[in-house]
Tab-separated table of C-alpha atoms in Angstrom:
chain	number	residue	atom	x	y	z
F	13	UNK	CA	91.237	114.845	103.718
F	14	UNK	CA	93.994	112.437	105.377
F	15	UNK	CA	97.476	113.356	104.951
F	16	UNK	CA	99.894	110.960	102.615
F	17	UNK	CA	99.456	108.620	99.915
F	18	UNK	CA	97.071	105.553	99.607
F	19	UNK	CA	99.671	102.583	99.842
F	20	UNK	CA	100.103	100.858	96.491
F	21	UNK	CA	99.029	97.653	97.683
F	22	UNK	CA	95.688	98.956	98.770
F	23	UNK	CA	95.349	99.974	95.148
F	24	UNK	CA	96.452	96.855	93.734
F	25	UNK	CA	93.924	94.898	96.035
F	26	UNK	CA	91.126	97.400	94.960
F	27	UNK	CA	92.099	96.663	91.228
F	28	UNK	CA	92.216	92.844	91.580
F	29	UNK	CA	88.660	93.013	93.225
F	30	UNK	CA	87.471	95.058	90.365
F	31	UNK	CA	89.167	93.236	87.546
F	32	UNK	CA	87.351	90.029	89.157
F	33	UNK	CA	84.049	91.889	88.641
F	34	UNK	CA	85.002	92.537	85.194
F	35	UNK	CA	85.485	88.590	84.479
F	36	UNK	CA	82.637	87.750	86.183
F	37	UNK	CA	80.261	90.033	84.461
F	38	UNK	CA	81.890	88.880	81.161
F	39	UNK	CA	82.858	92.653	80.182
F	40	UNK	CA	86.384	91.120	79.956
F	41	UNK	CA	87.239	87.619	78.710
F	42	UNK	CA	90.284	86.649	80.848
F	43	UNK	CA	93.541	87.918	82.611
F	44	UNK	CA	95.272	88.244	79.181
F	45	UNK	CA	92.605	90.809	77.774
F	46	UNK	CA	93.023	92.590	81.182
F	47	UNK	CA	96.696	92.754	80.556
F	48	UNK	CA	96.482	94.102	77.228
F	49	UNK	CA	94.043	96.620	78.269
F	50	UNK	CA	96.039	97.686	81.293
F	51	UNK	CA	99.384	97.618	79.298
F	52	UNK	CA	101.248	95.276	81.635
F	53	UNK	CA	102.341	91.591	80.940
F	54	UNK	CA	100.261	88.613	81.686
F	55	UNK	CA	102.560	87.481	84.404
F	56	UNK	CA	102.074	90.994	86.138
F	57	UNK	CA	98.398	90.848	86.109
F	58	UNK	CA	98.671	87.022	87.440
F	59	UNK	CA	100.579	88.828	90.290
F	60	UNK	CA	98.163	91.271	90.819
F	61	UNK	CA	95.299	88.851	90.714
F	62	UNK	CA	96.735	86.382	93.160
F	63	UNK	CA	96.045	88.819	95.721
F	64	UNK	CA	92.395	87.498	95.549
F	65	UNK	CA	93.727	84.133	96.982
F	66	UNK	CA	94.214	85.806	100.193
F	67	UNK	CA	91.774	85.557	103.179
F	68	UNK	CA	89.075	88.042	103.253
F	69	UNK	CA	90.064	89.556	106.215
F	70	UNK	CA	93.605	90.154	105.114
F	71	UNK	CA	92.063	91.721	101.768
F	72	UNK	CA	89.930	94.088	103.956
F	73	UNK	CA	93.072	95.069	106.030
F	74	UNK	CA	95.010	95.813	102.906
F	75	UNK	CA	92.300	97.840	101.623
F	76	UNK	CA	92.233	99.955	104.718
F	77	UNK	CA	95.972	100.380	105.443
F	78	UNK	CA	96.708	104.098	106.861
F	79	UNK	CA	98.267	106.282	104.416
F	80	UNK	CA	102.043	106.561	103.689
F	81	UNK	CA	102.921	109.850	104.936
F	82	UNK	CA	106.597	109.556	104.224
F	83	UNK	CA	109.058	107.133	102.773
F	84	UNK	CA	108.209	103.891	101.299
F	85	UNK	CA	105.287	102.003	101.873
F	86	UNK	CA	105.587	99.308	104.535
F	87	UNK	CA	104.094	96.631	102.838
F	88	UNK	CA	104.832	95.543	99.061
F	89	UNK	CA	103.035	93.070	96.753
F	90	UNK	CA	106.317	91.120	96.602
F	91	UNK	CA	106.255	90.553	100.138
F	92	UNK	CA	102.709	89.254	100.039
F	93	UNK	CA	103.329	86.550	97.395
F	94	UNK	CA	104.354	83.879	99.602
F	95	UNK	CA	101.389	84.407	101.616
F	96	UNK	CA	98.683	84.493	98.982
F	97	UNK	CA	100.487	81.300	97.622
F	98	UNK	CA	99.571	79.557	100.745
F	99	UNK	CA	96.174	78.013	100.536
F	100	UNK	CA	95.299	77.597	104.096
F	101	UNK	CA	93.392	81.037	105.479
F	102	UNK	CA	94.711	80.552	109.084
F	103	UNK	CA	98.316	79.992	107.999
F	104	UNK	CA	98.070	83.109	105.918
F	105	UNK	CA	96.590	85.180	108.935
F	106	UNK	CA	99.959	83.907	110.989
F	107	UNK	CA	101.973	85.057	108.015
F	108	UNK	CA	100.305	88.200	107.650
F	109	UNK	CA	100.640	88.913	111.534
F	110	UNK	CA	104.327	88.654	111.112
F	111	UNK	CA	104.562	90.891	108.125
F	112	UNK	CA	101.935	93.824	109.197
């Protein structure tokens, strides 16, 4: 078992993917219902789901970040917001390379 904790952003990325599956399958109607079920605000749910706007290779890198062994996680969701709001994947990749 690797030492350390799975970075929070990795867990949030996995949640966003799972939540998207729930919506697509019809098990959950929309973000508002997910927010109610998860006891978070609709705004927070939108922030989490915006991770799906990231280029697929960036999403994959987030899912497989190394465990955090001490201190705070190196990458947080807030730092990814400007990248996720960029529509062009090549630009996202450049921004990501500066953050990672």
